[in-house]
mmCIF file of C-alpha atoms in Angstrom:
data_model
loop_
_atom_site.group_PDB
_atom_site.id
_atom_site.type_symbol
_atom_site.label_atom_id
_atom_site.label_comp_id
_atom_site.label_asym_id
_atom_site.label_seq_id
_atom_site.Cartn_x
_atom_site.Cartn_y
_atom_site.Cartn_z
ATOM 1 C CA UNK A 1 5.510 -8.944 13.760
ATOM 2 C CA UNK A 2 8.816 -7.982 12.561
ATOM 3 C CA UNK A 3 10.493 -10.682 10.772
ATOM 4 C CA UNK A 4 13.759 -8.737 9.660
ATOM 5 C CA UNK A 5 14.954 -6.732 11.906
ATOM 6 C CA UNK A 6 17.747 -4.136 11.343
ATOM 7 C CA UNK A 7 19.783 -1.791 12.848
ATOM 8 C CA UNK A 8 21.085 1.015 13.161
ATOM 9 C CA UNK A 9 18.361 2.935 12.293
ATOM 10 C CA UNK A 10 20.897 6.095 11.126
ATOM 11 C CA UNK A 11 24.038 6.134 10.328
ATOM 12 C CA UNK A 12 27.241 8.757 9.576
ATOM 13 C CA UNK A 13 30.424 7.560 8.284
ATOM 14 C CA UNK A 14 33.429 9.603 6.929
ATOM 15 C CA UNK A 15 34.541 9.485 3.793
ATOM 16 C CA UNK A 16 36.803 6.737 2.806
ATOM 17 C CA UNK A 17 35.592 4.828 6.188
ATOM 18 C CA UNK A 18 33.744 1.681 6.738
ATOM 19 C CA UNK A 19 29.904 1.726 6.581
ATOM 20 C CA UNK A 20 28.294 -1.524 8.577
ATOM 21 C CA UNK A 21 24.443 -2.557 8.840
ATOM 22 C CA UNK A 22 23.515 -5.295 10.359
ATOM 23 C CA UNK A 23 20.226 -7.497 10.074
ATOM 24 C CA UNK A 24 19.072 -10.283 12.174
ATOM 25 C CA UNK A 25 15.977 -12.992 10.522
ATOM 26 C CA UNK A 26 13.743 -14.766 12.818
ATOM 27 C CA UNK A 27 12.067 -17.721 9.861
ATOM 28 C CA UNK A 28 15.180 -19.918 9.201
ATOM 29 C CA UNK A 29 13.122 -20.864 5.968
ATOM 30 C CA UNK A 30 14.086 -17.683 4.384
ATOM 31 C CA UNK A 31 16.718 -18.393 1.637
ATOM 32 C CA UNK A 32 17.431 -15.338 -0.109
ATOM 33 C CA UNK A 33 18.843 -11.877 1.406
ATOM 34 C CA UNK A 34 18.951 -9.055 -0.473
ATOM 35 C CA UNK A 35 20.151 -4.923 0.190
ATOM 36 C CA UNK A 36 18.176 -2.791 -1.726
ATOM 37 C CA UNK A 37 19.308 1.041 -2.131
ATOM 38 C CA UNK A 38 16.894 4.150 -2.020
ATOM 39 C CA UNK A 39 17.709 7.715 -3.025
ATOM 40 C CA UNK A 40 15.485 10.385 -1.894
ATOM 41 C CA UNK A 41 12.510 11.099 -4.055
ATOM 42 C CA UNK A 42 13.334 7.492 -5.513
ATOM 43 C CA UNK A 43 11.843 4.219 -5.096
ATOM 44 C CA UNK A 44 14.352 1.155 -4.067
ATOM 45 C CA UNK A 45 16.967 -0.239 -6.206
ATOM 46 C CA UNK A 46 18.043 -4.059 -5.778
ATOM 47 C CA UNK A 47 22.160 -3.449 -4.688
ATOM 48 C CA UNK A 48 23.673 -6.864 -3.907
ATOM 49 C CA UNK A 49 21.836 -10.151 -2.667
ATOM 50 C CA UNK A 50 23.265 -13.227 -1.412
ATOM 51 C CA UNK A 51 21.785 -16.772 -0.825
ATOM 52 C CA UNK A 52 22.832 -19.105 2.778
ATOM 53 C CA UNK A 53 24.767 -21.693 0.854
ATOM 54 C CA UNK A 54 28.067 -18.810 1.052
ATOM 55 C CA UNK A 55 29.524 -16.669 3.636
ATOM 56 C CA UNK A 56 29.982 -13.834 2.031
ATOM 57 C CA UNK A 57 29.353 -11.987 -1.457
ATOM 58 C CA UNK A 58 31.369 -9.249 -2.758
ATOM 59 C CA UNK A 59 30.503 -6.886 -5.168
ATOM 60 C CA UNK A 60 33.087 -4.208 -5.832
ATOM 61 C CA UNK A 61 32.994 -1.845 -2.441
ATOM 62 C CA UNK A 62 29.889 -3.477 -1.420
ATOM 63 C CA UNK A 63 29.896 -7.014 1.032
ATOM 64 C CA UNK A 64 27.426 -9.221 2.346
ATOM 65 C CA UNK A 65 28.487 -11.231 5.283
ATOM 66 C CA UNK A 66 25.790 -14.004 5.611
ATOM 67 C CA UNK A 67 26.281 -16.258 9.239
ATOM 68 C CA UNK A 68 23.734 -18.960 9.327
ATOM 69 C CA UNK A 69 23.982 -20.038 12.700
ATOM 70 C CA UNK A 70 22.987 -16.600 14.110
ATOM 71 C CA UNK A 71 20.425 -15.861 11.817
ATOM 72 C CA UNK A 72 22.132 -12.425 10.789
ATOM 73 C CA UNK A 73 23.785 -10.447 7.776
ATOM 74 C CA UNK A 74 25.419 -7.671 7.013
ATOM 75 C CA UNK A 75 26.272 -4.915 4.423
ATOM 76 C CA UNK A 76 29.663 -3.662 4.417
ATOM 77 C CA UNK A 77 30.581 -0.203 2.375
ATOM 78 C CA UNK A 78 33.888 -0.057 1.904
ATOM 79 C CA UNK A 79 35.753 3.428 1.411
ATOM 80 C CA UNK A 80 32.345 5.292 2.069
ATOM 81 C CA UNK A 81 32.023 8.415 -0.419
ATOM 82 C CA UNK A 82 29.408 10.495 -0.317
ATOM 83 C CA UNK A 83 27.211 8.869 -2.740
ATOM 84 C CA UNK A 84 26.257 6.359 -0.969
ATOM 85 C CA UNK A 85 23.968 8.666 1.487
ATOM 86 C CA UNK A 86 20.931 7.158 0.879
ATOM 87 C CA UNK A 87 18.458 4.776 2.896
ATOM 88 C CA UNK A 88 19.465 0.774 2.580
ATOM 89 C CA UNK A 89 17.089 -1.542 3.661
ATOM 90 C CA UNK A 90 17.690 -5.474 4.287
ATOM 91 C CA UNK A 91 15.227 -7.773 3.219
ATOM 92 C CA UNK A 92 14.420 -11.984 3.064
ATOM 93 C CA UNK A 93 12.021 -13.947 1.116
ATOM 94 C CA UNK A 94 10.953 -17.861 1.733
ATOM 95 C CA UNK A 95 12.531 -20.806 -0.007
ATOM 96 C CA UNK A 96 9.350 -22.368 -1.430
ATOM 97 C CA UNK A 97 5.710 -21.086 -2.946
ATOM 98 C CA UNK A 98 5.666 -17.075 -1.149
ATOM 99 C CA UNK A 99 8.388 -15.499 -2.725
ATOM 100 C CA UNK A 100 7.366 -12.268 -1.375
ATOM 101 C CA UNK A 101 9.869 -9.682 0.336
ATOM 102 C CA UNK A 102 10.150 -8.653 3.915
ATOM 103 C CA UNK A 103 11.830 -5.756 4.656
ATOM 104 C CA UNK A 104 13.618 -4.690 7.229
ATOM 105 C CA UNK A 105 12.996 -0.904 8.557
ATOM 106 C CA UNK A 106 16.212 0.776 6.727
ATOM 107 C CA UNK A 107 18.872 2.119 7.666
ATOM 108 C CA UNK A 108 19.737 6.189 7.063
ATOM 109 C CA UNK A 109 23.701 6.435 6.026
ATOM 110 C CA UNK A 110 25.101 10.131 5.776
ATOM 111 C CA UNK A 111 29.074 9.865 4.523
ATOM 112 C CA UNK A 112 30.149 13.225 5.441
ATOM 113 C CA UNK A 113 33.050 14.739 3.775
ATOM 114 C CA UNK B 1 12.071 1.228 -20.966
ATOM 115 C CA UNK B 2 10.043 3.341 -17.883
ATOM 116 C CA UNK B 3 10.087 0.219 -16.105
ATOM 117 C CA UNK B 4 7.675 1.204 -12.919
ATOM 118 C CA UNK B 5 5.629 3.967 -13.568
ATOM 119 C CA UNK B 6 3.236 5.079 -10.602
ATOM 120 C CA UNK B 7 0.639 8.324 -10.899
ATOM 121 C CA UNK B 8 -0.039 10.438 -9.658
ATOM 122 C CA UNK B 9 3.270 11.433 -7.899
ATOM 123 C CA UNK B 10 1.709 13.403 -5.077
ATOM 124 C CA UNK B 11 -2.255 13.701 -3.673
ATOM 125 C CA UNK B 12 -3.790 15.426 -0.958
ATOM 126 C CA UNK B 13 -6.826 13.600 0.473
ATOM 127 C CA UNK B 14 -9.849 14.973 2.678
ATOM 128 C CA UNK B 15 -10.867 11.936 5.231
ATOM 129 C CA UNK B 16 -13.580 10.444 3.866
ATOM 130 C CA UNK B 17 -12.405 10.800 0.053
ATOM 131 C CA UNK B 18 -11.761 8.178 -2.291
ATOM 132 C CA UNK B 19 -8.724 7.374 -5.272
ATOM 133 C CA UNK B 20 -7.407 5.128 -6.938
ATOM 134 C CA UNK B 21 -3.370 4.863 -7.618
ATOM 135 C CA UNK B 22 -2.353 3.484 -10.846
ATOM 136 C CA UNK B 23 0.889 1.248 -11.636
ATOM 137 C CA UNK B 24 2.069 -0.316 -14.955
ATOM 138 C CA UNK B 25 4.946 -1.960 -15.735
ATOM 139 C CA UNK B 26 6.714 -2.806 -19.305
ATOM 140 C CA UNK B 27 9.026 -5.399 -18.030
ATOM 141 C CA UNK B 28 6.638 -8.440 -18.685
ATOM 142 C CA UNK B 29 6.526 -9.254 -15.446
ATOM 143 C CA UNK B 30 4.283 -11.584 -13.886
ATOM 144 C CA UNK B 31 4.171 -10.512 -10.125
ATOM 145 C CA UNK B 32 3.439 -6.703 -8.945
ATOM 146 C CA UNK B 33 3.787 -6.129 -5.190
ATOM 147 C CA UNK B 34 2.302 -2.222 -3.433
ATOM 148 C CA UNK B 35 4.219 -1.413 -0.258
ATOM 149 C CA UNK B 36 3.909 1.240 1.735
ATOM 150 C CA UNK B 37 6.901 3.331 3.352
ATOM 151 C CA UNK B 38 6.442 4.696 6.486
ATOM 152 C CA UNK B 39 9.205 6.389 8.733
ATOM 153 C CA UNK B 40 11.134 3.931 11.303
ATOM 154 C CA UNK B 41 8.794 1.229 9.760
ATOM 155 C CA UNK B 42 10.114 0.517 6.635
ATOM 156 C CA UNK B 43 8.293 -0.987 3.700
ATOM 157 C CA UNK B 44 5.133 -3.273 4.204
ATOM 158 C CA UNK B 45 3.367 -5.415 2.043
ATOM 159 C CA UNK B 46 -0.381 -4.472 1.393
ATOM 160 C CA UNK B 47 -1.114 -6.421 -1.257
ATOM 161 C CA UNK B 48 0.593 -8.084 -3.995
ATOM 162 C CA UNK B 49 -0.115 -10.077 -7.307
ATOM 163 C CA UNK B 50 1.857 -13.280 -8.489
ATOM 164 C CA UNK B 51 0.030 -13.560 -11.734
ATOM 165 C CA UNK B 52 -2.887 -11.987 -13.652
ATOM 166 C CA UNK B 53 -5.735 -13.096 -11.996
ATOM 167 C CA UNK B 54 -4.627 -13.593 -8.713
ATOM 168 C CA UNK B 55 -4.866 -11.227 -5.894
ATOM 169 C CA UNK B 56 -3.269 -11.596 -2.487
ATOM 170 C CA UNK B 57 -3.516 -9.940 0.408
ATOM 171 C CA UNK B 58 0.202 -8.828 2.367
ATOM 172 C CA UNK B 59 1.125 -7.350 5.993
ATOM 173 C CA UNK B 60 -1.502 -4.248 6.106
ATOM 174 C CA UNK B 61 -4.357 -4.955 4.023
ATOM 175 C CA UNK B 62 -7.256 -3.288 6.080
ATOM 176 C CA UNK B 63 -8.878 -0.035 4.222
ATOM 177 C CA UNK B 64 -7.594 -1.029 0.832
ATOM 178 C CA UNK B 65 -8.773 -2.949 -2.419
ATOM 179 C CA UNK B 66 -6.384 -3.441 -5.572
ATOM 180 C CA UNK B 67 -7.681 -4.456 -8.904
ATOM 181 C CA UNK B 68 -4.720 -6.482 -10.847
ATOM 182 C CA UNK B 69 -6.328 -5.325 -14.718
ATOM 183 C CA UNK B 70 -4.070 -6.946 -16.935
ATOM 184 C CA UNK B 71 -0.363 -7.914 -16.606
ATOM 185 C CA UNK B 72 0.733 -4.582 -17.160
ATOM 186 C CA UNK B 73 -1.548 -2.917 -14.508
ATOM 187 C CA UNK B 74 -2.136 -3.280 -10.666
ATOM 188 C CA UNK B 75 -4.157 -0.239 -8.921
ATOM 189 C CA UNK B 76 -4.349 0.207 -5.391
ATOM 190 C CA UNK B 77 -7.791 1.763 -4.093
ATOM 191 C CA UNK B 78 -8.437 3.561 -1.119
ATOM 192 C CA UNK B 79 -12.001 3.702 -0.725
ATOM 193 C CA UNK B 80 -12.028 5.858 2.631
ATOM 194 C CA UNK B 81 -9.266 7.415 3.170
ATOM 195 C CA UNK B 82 -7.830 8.247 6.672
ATOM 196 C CA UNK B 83 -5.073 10.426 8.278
ATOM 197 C CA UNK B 84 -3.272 6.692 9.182
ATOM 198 C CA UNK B 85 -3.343 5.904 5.081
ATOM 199 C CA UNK B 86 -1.061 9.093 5.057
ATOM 200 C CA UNK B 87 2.101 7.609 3.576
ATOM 201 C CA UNK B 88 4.220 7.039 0.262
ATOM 202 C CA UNK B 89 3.134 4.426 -1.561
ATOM 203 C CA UNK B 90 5.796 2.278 -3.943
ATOM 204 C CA UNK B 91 4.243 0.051 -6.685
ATOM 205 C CA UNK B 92 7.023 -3.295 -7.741
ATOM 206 C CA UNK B 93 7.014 -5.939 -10.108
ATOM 207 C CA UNK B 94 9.230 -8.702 -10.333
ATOM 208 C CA UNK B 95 9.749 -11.826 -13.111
ATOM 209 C CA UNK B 96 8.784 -15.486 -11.490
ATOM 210 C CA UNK B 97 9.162 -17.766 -10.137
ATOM 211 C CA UNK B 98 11.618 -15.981 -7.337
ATOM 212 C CA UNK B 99 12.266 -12.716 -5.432
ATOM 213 C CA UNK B 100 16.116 -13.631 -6.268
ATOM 214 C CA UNK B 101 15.411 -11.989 -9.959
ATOM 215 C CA UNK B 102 15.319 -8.798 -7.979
ATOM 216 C CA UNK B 103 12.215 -5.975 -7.301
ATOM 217 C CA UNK B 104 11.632 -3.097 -9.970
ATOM 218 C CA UNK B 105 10.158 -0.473 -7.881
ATOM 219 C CA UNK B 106 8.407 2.917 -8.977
ATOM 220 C CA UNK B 107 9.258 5.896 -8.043
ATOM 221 C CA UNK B 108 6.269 6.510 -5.684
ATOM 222 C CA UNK B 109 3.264 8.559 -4.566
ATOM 223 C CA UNK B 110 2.835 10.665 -2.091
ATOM 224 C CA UNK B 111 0.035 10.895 -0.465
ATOM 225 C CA UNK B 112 -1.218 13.000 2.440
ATOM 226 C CA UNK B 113 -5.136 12.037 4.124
ATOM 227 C CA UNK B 114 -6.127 15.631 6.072
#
């Protein structure tokens, strides 16, 4: 069953625009929320996490928006370039004991020029 | 530090056929995770690790076997391979006691069951 479920499954953005993937959770036990980044030919790369207890998490043009009540969160690119083509996937682990990841099924970004 | 390092990079199967994929990590690290990445399915857990010894089994367990040898090495075995198994397969490790220290990941293997 698909815990973590995100969309879009592709995505093209201009440069200099605003990249947005969204991921909704089912198991409100999950406590941690990570975006992991993966080049072609590369495995994943741990980008920016964020835990419920905040809103949001900034890390220079990358954002997490985290909203509790819906179960969903969000990465935010701002000022796409095209470097940041590459496959993001969302993930969650539990709170207690299983700290194993679930992924979500990534999402394709293209930043054309 | 190689961090991840997964052989062999790429492997052609015949159904039926047997191998073994090899992992090892220099990070000290106490849990090693293998996923498999399939398109429009993302990454699934097929078995993972959390500490020499132990063995666990994930999301999609059923054809494989992994062997955790020492803290530095986890293999995955397929012991039959099938078209299905067709995939790329990532090897991780991570530090206890949380997923919030963040997954190391290798850089895969390819592998292709004909």
């Amino acid at each position: 069953q698909q815990q973590v479920k995100q969309s879009p499954q592709s995505l093209i953005v201009q440069k200099g625009g605003i990249s947005i993937i969204n991921c909704a959770y089912e198991n409100t036990a999950f406590d941690y929320f990570p975006w992991y980044q993966q080049f072609p030919g590369k495995g994943p790369a741990l980008l920016i996490a964020i835990r419920p207890d905040v809103s949001e998490k900034k890390e220079g043009r990358f954002t997490i928006s985290f909203n509790k009540s819906a179960k969903q969160f969000s990465l935010h690119i701002m000022d796409s370039q095209p470097g940041d083509s590459a496959t993001y996937f969302c993930a969650a682990s539990l709170a207690v004991g299983n700290e194993k990841l679930t992924f979500g099924t990534g999402t394709r970004l293209t930043i054309i020029p | 530090n190689a961090g991840v390092t997964q052989t062999p990079k790429f492997q052609v199967l015949k159904t039926g056929q047997s191998m073994t994929l090899q992992c090892a990590q220099d990070m000290n690290h106490n849990s090693m995770y293998w996923y498999r990445q399939d398109p429009g399915m993302g990454l699934r857990l097929i078995y993972y690790s959390a500490s020499e010894g132990t063995t666990d089994k994930g999301e999609v367990p059923n054809g494989y076997n992994v062997s955790r040898l020492n803290k530095r090495e986890f293999s995955l075995r397929l012991e039959s391979a099938a078209p299905s198994q067709t995939s790329v397969y990532f090897c991780a490790s991570s530090s206890r006691p949380r997923a919030n220290y963040g997954y190391t990941f290798g850089s895969g293997t390819r592998l292709t069951v004909v």
